[in-house]
CSV table of C-alpha atoms in Angstrom, one decimal:
chain,number,residue,atom,x,y,z
X,1,MET,CA,-47.7,-65.9,-30.5
X,2,SER,CA,-47.5,-64.5,-34.0
X,3,GLU,CA,-48.1,-61.1,-35.5
X,4,LEU,CA,-50.8,-59.4,-37.7
X,5,TYR,CA,-49.6,-56.3,-39.4
X,6,ILE,CA,-52.2,-53.7,-40.4
X,7,VAL,CA,-50.6,-51.9,-43.4
X,8,GLY,CA,-51.6,-48.5,-44.8
X,9,THR,CA,-51.3,-48.4,-48.6
X,10,PRO,CA,-51.5,-45.5,-51.1
X,11,ILE,CA,-54.8,-43.8,-51.8
X,12,GLY,CA,-53.8,-43.2,-55.3
X,13,ASN,CA,-50.1,-42.3,-56.0
X,14,LEU,CA,-48.1,-45.5,-55.6
X,15,GLY,CA,-45.1,-43.3,-54.7
X,16,ASP,CA,-46.7,-42.7,-51.3
X,17,ILE,CA,-46.0,-46.3,-50.2
X,18,THR,CA,-43.7,-46.4,-47.2
X,19,TYR,CA,-40.5,-48.3,-47.0
X,20,ARG,CA,-41.7,-50.0,-43.9
X,21,ALA,CA,-44.9,-51.2,-45.7
X,22,LEU,CA,-42.9,-52.7,-48.5
X,23,GLU,CA,-40.5,-54.4,-46.0
X,24,THR,CA,-43.5,-55.8,-44.1
X,25,PHE,CA,-45.1,-57.2,-47.2
X,26,LYS,CA,-41.8,-58.9,-48.1
X,27,ALA,CA,-41.3,-60.4,-44.6
X,28,VAL,CA,-44.8,-61.9,-43.9
X,29,ASP,CA,-45.9,-65.4,-44.9
X,30,VAL,CA,-49.4,-64.4,-46.2
X,31,ILE,CA,-51.1,-61.1,-47.1
X,32,ALA,CA,-54.9,-60.7,-46.4
X,33,ALA,CA,-56.6,-58.1,-48.5
X,34,GLU,CA,-60.0,-56.4,-48.9
X,35,ASP,CA,-59.7,-57.1,-52.7
X,36,THR,CA,-57.0,-59.6,-53.6
X,37,ARG,CA,-57.0,-58.4,-57.2
X,38,HIS,CA,-56.4,-54.8,-56.2
X,39,THR,CA,-53.6,-55.7,-53.7
X,40,LEU,CA,-52.0,-58.1,-56.3
X,41,GLU,CA,-51.6,-55.1,-58.7
X,42,LEU,CA,-49.9,-53.2,-55.9
X,43,LEU,CA,-47.6,-56.1,-55.0
X,44,THR,CA,-46.8,-56.8,-58.6
X,45,HIS,CA,-45.8,-53.1,-59.2
X,46,PHE,CA,-43.2,-53.5,-56.4
X,47,ASP,CA,-42.2,-57.1,-57.5
X,48,ILE,CA,-43.5,-58.7,-54.4
X,49,ARG,CA,-45.0,-62.2,-54.5
X,50,LYS,CA,-46.9,-63.6,-51.6
X,51,PRO,CA,-50.0,-65.8,-51.1
X,52,LEU,CA,-53.2,-63.7,-50.8
X,53,ILE,CA,-56.4,-64.4,-49.0
X,54,SER,CA,-59.6,-62.4,-49.0
X,55,CYS,CA,-60.8,-60.4,-46.0
X,56,ARG,CA,-63.5,-57.9,-47.0
X,57,ALA,CA,-66.4,-56.3,-45.2
X,58,GLN,CA,-68.8,-59.1,-46.2
X,59,ASN,CA,-66.7,-61.9,-44.8
X,60,GLU,CA,-64.5,-60.2,-42.2
X,61,GLU,CA,-65.5,-62.2,-39.2
X,62,LEU,CA,-65.1,-65.6,-41.1
X,63,ALA,CA,-61.8,-64.4,-42.6
X,64,ALA,CA,-60.6,-63.4,-39.1
X,65,GLU,CA,-61.2,-67.0,-37.8
X,66,LYS,CA,-59.1,-68.3,-40.7
X,67,ILE,CA,-56.4,-65.7,-40.0
X,68,ILE,CA,-56.3,-66.5,-36.3
X,69,LYS,CA,-55.8,-70.2,-37.0
X,70,MET,CA,-52.9,-69.3,-39.3
X,71,LEU,CA,-51.4,-67.1,-36.6
X,72,GLU,CA,-51.7,-69.9,-34.2
X,73,GLU,CA,-49.7,-72.0,-36.6
X,74,GLY,CA,-46.9,-69.4,-36.4
X,75,GLN,CA,-47.5,-67.6,-39.6
X,76,LYS,CA,-47.0,-63.9,-39.9
X,77,ILE,CA,-49.7,-62.0,-41.8
X,78,ALA,CA,-50.2,-58.5,-43.2
X,79,TYR,CA,-53.6,-57.0,-43.9
X,80,ALA,CA,-54.3,-54.3,-46.5
X,81,SER,CA,-57.5,-52.7,-47.5
X,82,ASP,CA,-57.9,-51.4,-51.1
X,83,ALA,CA,-56.4,-48.0,-50.3
X,84,GLY,CA,-55.5,-45.9,-47.2
X,85,GLU,CA,-55.6,-47.1,-43.6
X,86,PRO,CA,-57.6,-50.2,-42.8
X,87,GLY,CA,-60.4,-49.5,-40.3
X,88,ILE,CA,-61.0,-46.0,-41.5
X,89,SER,CA,-64.1,-46.3,-43.6
X,90,ASP,CA,-62.5,-49.6,-44.8
X,91,PRO,CA,-62.5,-53.2,-43.4
X,92,GLY,CA,-59.9,-54.1,-40.8
X,93,ALA,CA,-61.2,-52.9,-37.5
X,94,ILE,CA,-63.1,-56.2,-36.8
X,95,LEU,CA,-60.1,-58.3,-37.8
X,96,ALA,CA,-57.8,-56.3,-35.6
X,97,GLY,CA,-60.1,-56.6,-32.6
X,98,LEU,CA,-60.7,-60.3,-33.0
X,99,VAL,CA,-57.0,-61.1,-33.5
X,100,ARG,CA,-56.0,-59.1,-30.4
X,101,LYS,CA,-58.7,-60.8,-28.4
X,102,ALA,CA,-57.3,-64.1,-29.5
X,103,GLY,CA,-54.0,-63.1,-27.8
X,104,HIS,CA,-51.9,-62.2,-30.9
X,105,LYS,CA,-50.0,-59.0,-31.5
X,106,VAL,CA,-51.5,-56.4,-33.9
X,107,ILE,CA,-48.9,-54.1,-35.2
X,108,PRO,CA,-49.8,-50.9,-37.1
X,109,ILE,CA,-47.8,-50.0,-40.2
X,110,PRO,CA,-49.1,-46.4,-40.9
X,111,GLY,CA,-49.6,-45.0,-44.3
X,112,PRO,CA,-51.7,-42.5,-46.2
X,113,SER,CA,-55.4,-41.7,-45.7
X,114,ALA,CA,-57.7,-39.4,-47.5
X,115,PHE,CA,-58.8,-38.0,-44.1
X,116,ALA,CA,-55.3,-37.0,-43.1
X,117,THR,CA,-54.4,-35.8,-46.6
X,118,LEU,CA,-57.3,-33.4,-46.9
X,119,ALA,CA,-56.9,-32.2,-43.3
X,120,SER,CA,-53.3,-31.3,-44.0
X,121,VAL,CA,-54.2,-28.8,-46.7
X,122,ALA,CA,-57.7,-27.6,-45.6
X,123,GLY,CA,-56.3,-25.1,-43.1
X,124,ALA,CA,-58.7,-26.3,-40.4
X,125,GLY,CA,-57.3,-24.7,-37.3
X,126,GLY,CA,-58.9,-25.3,-34.0
X,127,LYS,CA,-58.3,-28.3,-31.7
X,128,THR,CA,-61.2,-30.6,-32.8
X,129,LEU,CA,-61.8,-32.3,-36.1
X,130,ILE,CA,-64.6,-34.8,-36.5
X,131,PHE,CA,-64.3,-37.6,-38.9
X,132,GLU,CA,-67.7,-39.0,-40.0
X,133,GLY,CA,-66.8,-41.2,-43.0
X,134,PHE,CA,-69.6,-41.9,-45.4
X,135,LEU,CA,-73.0,-40.4,-44.5
X,136,SER,CA,-76.2,-42.2,-45.1
X,137,PRO,CA,-77.3,-42.4,-48.8
X,138,LYS,CA,-80.9,-41.7,-47.6
X,139,PRO,CA,-81.6,-38.0,-48.0
X,140,GLY,CA,-83.5,-37.5,-44.8
X,141,ARG,CA,-80.9,-39.2,-42.6
X,142,ARG,CA,-78.0,-37.5,-44.5
X,143,ARG,CA,-79.5,-34.0,-43.9
X,144,SER,CA,-80.3,-34.8,-40.3
X,145,ARG,CA,-76.8,-35.9,-39.5
X,146,LEU,CA,-75.3,-33.0,-41.3
X,147,ARG,CA,-77.3,-30.6,-39.2
X,148,GLU,CA,-76.1,-32.4,-36.0
X,149,LEU,CA,-72.5,-32.2,-37.2
X,150,LEU,CA,-72.6,-28.5,-38.2
X,151,ALA,CA,-74.3,-27.7,-34.9
X,152,THR,CA,-71.3,-28.9,-32.9
X,153,GLY,CA,-69.3,-25.9,-34.2
X,154,ASP,CA,-66.3,-28.2,-34.9
X,155,ALA,CA,-64.7,-28.9,-38.3
X,156,VAL,CA,-65.8,-32.1,-40.0
X,157,ILE,CA,-64.5,-34.4,-42.7
X,158,VAL,CA,-66.8,-36.7,-44.6
X,159,TYR,CA,-66.3,-39.0,-47.6
X,160,GLU,CA,-68.7,-39.2,-50.6
X,161,SER,CA,-69.1,-40.9,-53.9
X,162,PRO,CA,-69.3,-39.2,-57.3
X,163,PHE,CA,-73.0,-40.2,-57.5
X,164,ARG,CA,-74.0,-38.2,-54.4
X,165,ILE,CA,-71.4,-35.4,-54.1
X,166,VAL,CA,-73.7,-32.8,-55.6
X,167,LYS,CA,-76.6,-33.8,-53.3
X,168,LEU,CA,-74.3,-33.6,-50.3
X,169,LEU,CA,-73.1,-30.1,-51.4
X,170,ALA,CA,-76.7,-29.0,-52.0
X,171,ASP,CA,-77.6,-30.1,-48.5
X,172,LEU,CA,-74.7,-28.1,-47.0
X,173,ALA,CA,-75.6,-25.0,-49.0
X,174,ASP,CA,-79.1,-25.3,-47.8
X,175,ILE,CA,-78.2,-25.7,-44.2
X,176,ASP,CA,-75.4,-23.1,-44.0
X,177,SER,CA,-74.6,-21.4,-47.3
X,178,GLU,CA,-71.7,-19.4,-45.9
X,179,ARG,CA,-69.9,-22.3,-44.2
X,180,ARG,CA,-66.5,-22.8,-45.7
X,181,VAL,CA,-66.0,-26.1,-47.6
X,182,VAL,CA,-63.0,-27.7,-49.1
X,183,VAL,CA,-63.6,-30.6,-51.5
X,184,GLY,CA,-60.7,-33.0,-52.3
X,185,ARG,CA,-61.3,-35.0,-55.5
X,186,GLU,CA,-59.0,-37.8,-56.5
X,187,LEU,CA,-56.5,-36.9,-53.8
X,188,THR,CA,-52.8,-37.8,-54.7
X,189,LYS,CA,-53.9,-39.1,-58.2
X,190,LEU,CA,-53.2,-37.7,-61.6
X,191,HIS,CA,-56.4,-35.6,-61.7
X,192,GLU,CA,-56.3,-34.4,-58.1
X,193,GLU,CA,-58.4,-31.3,-57.6
X,194,ILE,CA,-59.0,-29.2,-54.4
X,195,THR,CA,-61.9,-26.8,-54.4
X,196,ASP,CA,-62.3,-24.2,-51.7
X,197,GLY,CA,-65.1,-21.8,-51.0
X,198,THR,CA,-68.4,-21.2,-49.3
X,199,ALA,CA,-70.9,-24.1,-49.3
X,200,GLN,CA,-73.0,-22.2,-51.9
X,201,GLU,CA,-70.0,-21.5,-54.1
X,202,VAL,CA,-68.7,-25.0,-54.1
X,203,TYR,CA,-72.2,-26.4,-54.7
X,204,GLU,CA,-72.7,-24.2,-57.7
X,205,ASP,CA,-69.3,-25.2,-59.1
X,206,TYR,CA,-70.1,-28.9,-58.9
X,207,ALA,CA,-73.8,-28.6,-60.0
X,208,ALA,CA,-72.7,-26.9,-63.2
X,209,ARG,CA,-70.4,-29.8,-64.2
X,210,ASN,CA,-71.5,-32.2,-66.9
X,211,LYS,CA,-69.7,-35.3,-65.6
X,212,ILE,CA,-68.3,-36.0,-62.2
X,213,GLN,CA,-65.8,-38.7,-61.5
X,214,GLY,CA,-63.5,-39.7,-58.7
X,215,GLU,CA,-63.5,-40.2,-55.0
X,216,PHE,CA,-64.2,-37.4,-52.6
X,217,ALA,CA,-63.2,-36.2,-49.2
X,218,VAL,CA,-65.1,-33.1,-48.0
X,219,PHE,CA,-63.9,-30.7,-45.2
X,220,ILE,CA,-66.5,-28.5,-43.6
X,221,SER,CA,-65.1,-25.7,-41.4
X,222,GLY,CA,-66.1,-25.2,-37.8
X,223,LEU,CA,-67.6,-21.9,-36.6
X,224,LYS,CA,-65.3,-19.1,-35.7
X,225,ARG,CA,-64.2,-19.4,-32.1
X,226,ILE,CA,-65.4,-16.8,-29.6
X,227,GLN,CA,-62.6,-14.3,-28.8
X,228,VAL,CA,-61.4,-14.9,-25.3
X,229,SER,CA,-60.1,-12.2,-23.1
X,230,ASP,CA,-56.5,-11.6,-22.3
X,231,GLU,CA,-57.2,-12.8,-18.7
X,232,ASP,CA,-58.6,-16.1,-20.0
X,233,THR,CA,-55.6,-16.6,-22.2
X,234,GLU,CA,-53.2,-16.0,-19.4
X,235,ASN,CA,-55.1,-18.4,-17.2
X,236,GLU,CA,-54.9,-21.1,-19.9
X,237,LYS,CA,-51.2,-20.6,-20.3
X,238,ARG,CA,-50.7,-20.7,-16.5
X,239,GLY,CA,-52.7,-23.9,-16.3
X,240,ARG,CA,-50.7,-25.5,-19.2
X,241,TYR,CA,-47.4,-24.7,-17.5
X,242,ASP,CA,-48.6,-25.9,-14.1
X,243,ASN,CA,-49.6,-29.3,-15.5
X,244,ARG,CA,-46.3,-30.1,-17.1
């Protein structure tokens, strides 16, 4: 039995690479990548030379068959998507599932993700945070899903492209103009920008811009929680202590 390592890589700033990720890349026999050219640039920066094979969304199942065969031959393999954590709006989930089903170990090597990065500075609060990834590019489906997500009352994080970010913000402003929104643009990169305000304010900000570039993560706040009574609070604490 051999091992497949699922390796998180920087979403922008190469300084965010972990020591464990670098050691894993150095130790394996082969590195599978969503885009071999992108991963080659990363490896070259850290002076790491390893054979690369492609495993992208369009060929993930076929690539998984090849990777499983290599694992059966005793080779150790690492997998990296273009940026962030594989399997989170990136290829990697199908590969991990098929490799584990084939009887091989799948070992996580955690790293940065735009989802966690934005959540850490959004000031979300609450116990629940929904991650939706990319919404449908079709206007009707996008608006319908947004309404469903906002109706939950929980905070939500979605990803969006520079081509549709204004449309997304317009939909949010139309559905709930006062809902708090935090937009993270180019997180961890040189031109990182974090914009905070009501849905209407953030939409007007971006709608007025002449040119929009970068990758986006968008935090949408949940509704304010109903104030519980002192008795409810004490009951919750008592239950928490009793369940230790």
